[in-house]
Amino acid sequence: MNQHEFNRQLCHFLAAATTPFHAVAEMAQRLTAAGFVRLTDDVEWDVRAGGKYFLTRNDSSIVAFVSGQEDVPNAGMRMVGTHTDSPCLMVKTTPEIQSQGLFQLGVQVYGGALLNPWFDRDLSLAGRVSFQCQDGQLRVALVDFRDAIATIPSLAIHLDRGANTKREVNSQTDIVPILSRLSEGEVLDFRALLYARLVLEHPQWEACQVLDYELSFYDTQAPSLIGLRQEFIASARLDNLLSCFTGLQALLESSGAQSSLLICNDHEEVGSISASGAGGPLLTSVLNRLAGNATNYAALAERSMMISVDNAHAIHPNFADRHDQNHGPLLNGGPVIKVNASQRYATNSETSGLFRILASLEAVPVQSFVVRNDMACGSTIGPISAGATGIRTLDIGVPTLGMHSIRELAGAEDGWNLARILRRFYSHPGPLSAI
């Protein structure tokens, strides 16, 4: 796959993956098309050399792996970890608000969202719905309205003269989406509206009533290549679906000779502590089943490596002073190694050295990021996964502007170049120490 095709498919993936649930469904579809066999946790696994497998948890996290030609504990596992979630606005449990003749929905802020860019956007709604069927059974299904059904208008500057100098966003009162104008005496029931959408998208289910849901608003503007030379990609959810797609493509295009794994966890943006998050048991349960016993697991851990992939902060030309003077990653300047002495990132000199060798074999430049000492440092699934598994780990990412905005910006070359390095990581013959 060349860079043009990579970015074309990336844009398609980003448009389809409007929520973590939809991202996992899209990845599962691509894995199935590539011959991967779906596993479940409640039965014995028949994992064979050369086999390709995947499993999901909570419909929002996914693990895919290839069993190499050599026994997994002896050869170790080459792993890439990312996350499926992005900051967003999620619909509250009892969301209906009727004010000034308009129908609105109350929302919760998920993750560290940059709220100002949510104003004046064409918004749609997607996620997972739990419902009861006519036979009394509980089922779940995904829904996506796709069309623009809501917006959050800004307050006109005439009524807020300080808007350009000191506007603050109250997350309870200022970001309530408007969905409809109400007729006199009209009362709308959100679950009834959701039921109609559920029946439309899933006519095969004889749904009786909507019970609950996990729904989030998203921007309907499509991903696109922009710039005079189309050297940038602009989209919602680049953090961190760009990494999910990059890891997936690398795994699909790997040789299959080495045991390799991709894990995409949910809930990173809110701390990773959940059954499907990096702080939960998903990865260790998979590795334990592949190892078979504690001795084999210890051998597997010693011979394995995790590359945690999560977007990095590119240096902003209008705010260059927010970066350390020697650590300002550039768009299209290559993937970024993230380093933090306080272990907010899991990188050490050994794992970064291995990555630099892999990048040089692909003739891809590498950048580095160290946060200013007087600024707080974010984190990733890297330290969490390393602590849970005991496996050496590296934190890297594609440089990005506007991180946690409703629309982010990355270089059109960087995802493609990172995919090449990760494919080399998955496929390079021999033990990792020989790279």
XYZ file of C-alpha atoms in Angstrom:
435
model
C 0.000 0.000 0.000
C 1.439 3.393 -0.990
C 1.001 6.657 0.921
C -1.930 7.859 -1.210
C -3.895 4.650 -0.658
C -2.991 4.626 3.039
C -4.444 8.110 3.523
C -7.510 7.324 1.426
C -8.325 4.313 3.586
C -7.457 6.253 6.749
C -10.061 8.895 5.860
C -12.643 6.176 5.224
C -11.844 4.572 8.582
C -12.062 7.872 10.471
C -15.432 8.658 8.906
C -16.825 5.222 9.826
C -15.361 5.117 13.348
C -17.569 7.770 14.944
C -17.416 6.143 18.415
C -15.160 3.514 20.045
C -17.908 0.961 19.332
C -17.942 1.830 15.641
C -14.135 1.857 15.523
C -13.981 -1.694 16.888
C -16.739 -2.840 14.507
C -14.800 -1.390 11.561
C -11.553 -3.027 12.660
C -13.294 -6.363 13.231
C -14.702 -6.201 9.719
C -11.270 -5.542 8.213
C -9.671 -8.322 10.270
C -12.358 -10.814 9.252
C -11.866 -9.884 5.595
C -8.132 -10.577 6.046
C -8.784 -14.089 7.389
C -8.569 -13.476 11.142
C -10.699 -15.831 13.255
C -12.884 -14.353 16.000
C -12.342 -15.778 19.495
C -14.462 -15.515 22.628
C -13.361 -15.617 26.262
C -15.778 -18.361 27.360
C -14.326 -21.263 25.330
C -10.951 -22.931 24.864
C -8.772 -21.421 22.154
C -7.236 -23.573 19.434
C -4.316 -21.319 18.544
C -2.028 -22.750 15.899
C 1.265 -21.597 14.382
C 0.540 -19.275 11.500
C -3.003 -18.617 12.733
C -4.607 -15.155 12.887
C -7.124 -14.295 15.600
C -8.981 -11.458 17.286
C -11.382 -10.831 20.154
C -13.323 -7.853 21.466
C -14.416 -6.689 24.885
C -17.326 -4.381 25.680
C -17.629 -3.843 21.901
C -15.167 -0.961 22.392
C -11.762 -2.664 22.802
C -10.121 -5.155 20.486
C -7.091 -7.467 20.478
C -5.777 -9.005 17.256
C -2.784 -11.300 17.085
C -0.807 -13.518 14.750
C 0.718 -16.706 16.109
C 4.196 -16.959 14.559
C 6.085 -20.004 13.440
C 7.965 -20.307 16.744
C 6.390 -21.076 20.134
C 5.114 -17.797 21.640
C 6.870 -18.013 25.056
C 10.193 -18.800 23.363
C 9.960 -16.091 20.710
C 8.071 -13.446 22.681
C 5.305 -11.213 21.391
C 5.727 -7.997 19.419
C 2.925 -5.717 20.532
C 1.453 -2.369 19.542
C -1.010 -0.673 21.895
C -3.384 2.218 21.187
C -6.785 3.461 22.367
C -10.163 3.793 20.659
C -11.722 6.648 22.634
C -11.558 10.407 22.097
C -12.811 13.379 24.158
C -16.440 14.122 23.311
C -19.884 15.070 24.619
C -21.965 12.119 25.818
C -25.738 12.170 26.289
C -26.941 12.078 29.907
C -29.267 9.359 31.185
C -32.296 11.651 31.480
C -31.288 14.247 28.903
C -34.480 15.985 27.749
C -34.419 19.775 28.131
C -37.194 21.971 26.740
C -36.329 25.663 26.829
C -37.540 28.701 24.886
C -39.482 26.525 22.452
C -36.448 24.366 21.639
C -35.624 20.720 22.351
C -32.142 20.114 23.761
C -30.183 17.208 25.229
C -28.070 17.408 28.361
C -24.521 16.103 27.942
C -21.550 15.002 30.018
C -18.003 15.922 29.002
C -15.976 12.766 28.332
C -12.229 13.203 28.769
C -10.209 16.403 28.510
C -12.163 17.924 25.642
C -11.239 21.333 24.218
C -14.757 22.770 24.449
C -14.675 26.020 22.439
C -14.405 24.288 19.036
C -17.698 22.448 19.685
C -19.687 25.613 19.060
C -21.337 26.201 15.660
C -20.661 22.706 14.324
C -23.035 20.374 12.504
C -23.351 17.527 14.995
C -24.636 13.986 14.744
C -25.093 11.265 17.330
C -23.819 7.680 17.547
C -23.057 4.889 19.980
C -24.427 1.721 21.556
C -28.006 1.065 22.629
C -29.291 -1.606 25.029
C -32.855 -2.735 24.355
C -35.343 -5.445 25.212
C -36.738 -7.620 22.438
C -40.264 -8.935 22.105
C -39.006 -12.257 23.483
C -37.842 -10.522 26.665
C -34.117 -10.839 25.873
C -31.628 -8.030 26.458
C -29.647 -7.121 23.331
C -27.279 -4.370 22.255
C -26.799 -2.729 18.871
C -24.911 0.203 17.367
C -26.674 3.246 15.969
C -25.401 6.246 14.034
C -27.716 9.033 12.902
C -25.067 10.160 10.354
C -27.035 13.276 9.366
C -26.483 16.563 11.177
C -29.216 16.629 13.819
C -27.861 19.124 16.375
C -25.752 22.205 16.950
C -24.455 24.351 19.834
C -24.722 27.989 18.728
C -22.283 30.551 20.056
C -23.606 33.548 21.943
C -23.445 36.547 19.593
C -20.583 38.935 20.288
C -23.126 41.733 20.708
C -24.287 39.959 23.872
C -20.812 38.939 25.012
C -18.360 41.761 24.335
C -15.560 39.901 26.088
C -15.882 36.814 23.921
C -12.520 37.299 22.191
C -10.605 38.119 25.350
C -11.996 36.222 28.319
C -14.689 33.740 27.308
C -14.985 30.743 29.597
C -17.160 27.719 28.852
C -19.441 26.429 31.592
C -19.697 22.707 30.864
C -23.122 22.437 32.527
C -24.961 25.365 30.925
C -23.084 26.517 27.797
C -22.713 23.363 25.704
C -26.248 21.983 25.571
C -26.990 20.925 21.952
C -30.186 22.069 20.217
C -31.998 19.365 18.241
C -35.419 20.697 17.301
C -38.035 23.410 17.504
C -41.052 22.395 19.561
C -44.643 22.990 18.584
C -46.895 24.458 21.251
C -47.577 21.778 23.871
C -45.227 19.268 22.212
C -43.135 17.022 24.481
C -40.375 14.834 23.026
C -39.120 11.597 24.588
C -35.502 10.899 23.664
C -35.814 7.140 24.166
C -38.770 7.122 21.746
C -36.650 8.966 19.169
C -33.842 6.505 19.752
C -36.230 3.574 19.384
C -37.267 4.825 15.936
C -33.626 5.051 14.878
C -32.889 1.584 16.263
C -35.738 0.023 14.271
C -34.601 1.868 11.142
C -31.009 0.624 11.381
C -31.808 -2.861 12.718
C -35.164 -4.005 11.348
C -34.171 -7.638 12.010
C -34.565 -7.078 15.774
C -38.073 -6.980 17.166
C -37.179 -4.268 19.642
C -39.701 -3.661 22.365
C -38.166 -0.786 24.280
C -34.895 1.113 24.640
C -33.417 0.486 28.077
C -30.190 2.500 28.117
C -27.453 3.825 25.859
C -23.896 5.145 25.528
C -24.168 7.869 22.900
C -21.857 10.703 21.940
C -22.135 13.694 19.648
C -19.626 14.096 16.838
C -18.812 16.540 14.047
C -20.246 15.500 10.677
C -17.514 17.256 8.669
C -15.664 14.556 6.759
C -11.923 13.883 7.155
C -9.876 15.515 4.404
C -6.401 16.181 3.102
C -5.707 19.910 3.209
C -2.889 22.366 2.492
C -1.506 23.793 -0.739
C 0.113 20.412 -1.440
C -2.366 18.358 0.595
C 0.389 17.740 3.088
C -1.916 17.665 6.129
C -4.863 15.569 7.216
C -7.686 17.238 9.171
C -10.263 15.154 11.010
C -12.062 14.450 14.233
C -10.674 11.681 16.464
C -7.142 11.625 15.029
C -6.207 11.137 18.677
C -6.150 8.237 18.703
C -7.856 6.530 15.759
C -4.953 7.429 13.500
C -2.835 5.157 15.717
C -5.473 2.395 15.656
C -5.551 2.429 11.865
C -1.754 2.611 11.605
C -1.274 -0.354 13.930
C -3.982 -2.324 12.143
C -2.462 -1.761 8.704
C 0.978 -2.728 9.967
C -0.379 -5.982 11.407
C -2.353 -6.817 8.264
C 0.722 -6.246 6.097
C 3.202 -8.039 8.393
C 4.938 -11.216 7.304
C 3.220 -13.397 9.914
C 6.476 -15.158 10.773
C 6.754 -13.461 14.175
C 4.129 -13.589 16.907
C 2.559 -10.139 16.803
C -0.320 -8.414 18.584
C -2.350 -5.223 18.357
C -4.463 -4.025 21.282
C -6.790 -1.025 21.069
C -8.200 -0.190 24.519
C -11.151 1.989 25.423
C -11.264 4.583 28.247
C -7.706 5.935 27.964
C -9.011 9.496 27.997
C -10.568 8.952 31.444
C -7.789 6.994 33.150
C -7.972 3.470 31.655
C -9.455 1.883 34.792
C -12.231 -0.313 33.405
C -12.811 -3.869 32.241
C -11.941 -2.823 28.700
C -9.287 -0.216 29.545
C -5.523 -0.657 29.693
C -5.807 -0.760 33.479
C -8.098 -3.784 33.233
C -7.229 -7.447 32.646
C -7.721 -7.674 28.866
C -4.115 -7.810 27.700
C -2.761 -9.906 30.573
C -5.604 -12.405 30.195
C -4.757 -12.889 26.516
C -1.028 -13.246 27.172
C -1.619 -15.690 30.036
C -3.773 -17.900 27.814
C -1.116 -17.882 25.105
C 1.653 -18.633 27.607
C -0.177 -21.434 29.417
C 1.538 -21.151 32.814
C 3.497 -18.734 35.002
C 6.932 -19.955 33.893
C 6.052 -19.570 30.238
C 4.555 -16.139 30.913
C 7.802 -14.973 32.521
C 9.710 -16.131 29.431
C 7.201 -14.446 27.136
C 7.425 -11.166 29.051
C 11.218 -11.186 28.974
C 11.296 -11.644 25.186
C 8.473 -9.286 24.273
C 8.110 -5.572 23.660
C 5.184 -3.155 23.569
C 5.078 -0.009 21.422
C 2.427 2.304 22.848
C 1.214 4.580 20.039
C -0.613 7.773 20.990
C -0.459 11.124 19.182
C 2.248 13.581 20.225
C 2.123 17.372 20.557
C 3.533 19.018 17.430
C 5.064 22.448 17.939
C 2.504 25.166 17.185
C 3.991 28.055 15.149
C 1.868 30.587 17.066
C 2.767 29.164 20.485
C 6.302 27.820 20.049
C 7.221 28.845 23.597
C 4.972 26.083 24.975
C 7.609 23.503 23.980
C 11.068 22.781 25.338
C 13.496 24.506 22.974
C 15.090 21.217 21.883
C 11.932 19.104 21.700
C 9.448 20.646 19.280
C 8.214 17.920 16.884
C 7.245 19.092 13.395
C 4.331 17.918 11.259
C 5.641 15.500 8.595
C 8.933 15.353 10.470
C 8.559 11.692 11.442
C 7.153 9.790 14.436
C 7.936 11.116 17.897
C 9.595 9.239 20.763
C 8.040 10.435 24.041
C 10.302 10.620 27.100
C 9.456 11.565 30.684
C 11.720 11.091 33.693
C 8.696 10.683 35.990
C 7.432 7.717 33.965
C 4.402 9.455 32.478
C 5.740 7.740 29.376
C 7.256 4.237 29.556
C 10.156 4.851 27.168
C 13.662 3.856 28.218
C 16.944 4.017 26.324
C 16.714 0.379 25.227
C 13.223 0.595 23.747
C 13.921 3.942 22.079
C 17.170 2.563 20.682
C 15.342 -0.388 19.119
C 12.827 1.981 17.560
C 15.570 4.185 16.108
C 17.160 1.144 14.470
C 13.817 0.083 12.955
C 13.211 3.614 11.673
C 16.675 3.778 10.090
C 16.014 0.499 8.269
C 12.963 2.183 6.704
C 14.826 5.485 6.148
C 12.243 7.325 8.281
C 13.325 10.285 10.437
C 12.553 10.213 14.161
C 11.754 13.117 16.500
C 11.534 13.341 20.273
C 9.290 15.071 22.793
C 10.086 16.052 26.372
C 7.620 18.377 28.106
C 8.812 21.645 29.631
C 9.732 21.292 33.300
C 7.223 23.974 34.235
C 4.266 22.266 32.491
C 2.275 19.147 33.365
C 2.848 16.064 31.242
C 0.061 13.887 29.872
C 0.282 10.125 29.827
C -0.730 7.106 27.738
C -1.554 3.437 28.072
C 2.201 2.769 27.946
C 3.078 2.986 31.665
C -0.198 1.287 32.609
C 0.389 -1.665 30.280
C 4.043 -1.936 31.283
C 3.109 -2.047 34.957
C 0.422 -4.666 34.382
C 2.426 -6.980 32.111
C 6.065 -6.475 33.130
C 6.956 -5.999 29.465
C 9.414 -3.343 28.278
C 7.581 -0.548 26.551
C 8.132 2.451 24.300
C 5.857 5.473 23.929
C 5.658 7.078 20.502
C 3.149 9.045 18.444
C 2.427 11.015 15.312
C 2.857 14.799 15.814
C -0.524 16.539 15.979
C -1.923 20.058 16.315
C -5.235 20.885 17.989
C -5.155 17.754 20.144
C -8.461 17.104 21.943
C -10.254 19.563 19.694
C -13.341 18.483 17.750
C -11.062 18.611 14.680
C -7.332 17.890 14.791
C -4.448 18.210 12.331
C -1.606 15.810 11.469
C 0.926 15.427 8.687
C -0.087 13.339 5.680
C 3.301 11.595 5.657
C 3.598 10.719 9.338
C 0.962 7.999 9.683
C 2.240 6.251 6.564
C 5.851 6.406 7.767
C 4.898 5.107 11.205
C 3.010 2.200 9.622
C 6.181 1.246 7.760
C 8.185 1.151 11.006
C 5.525 -0.854 12.834
C 5.319 -3.327 9.944
C 9.093 -3.749 10.193
C 8.756 -4.242 13.974
C 6.152 -6.958 13.443
C 8.081 -8.668 10.634
C 11.814 -8.290 11.346
C 13.359 -11.775 11.608
C 15.106 -13.059 14.711
C 14.894 -11.917 18.337
C 14.349 -8.250 19.211
C 17.836 -8.060 20.698
C 19.254 -8.758 17.217
C 17.494 -5.793 15.573
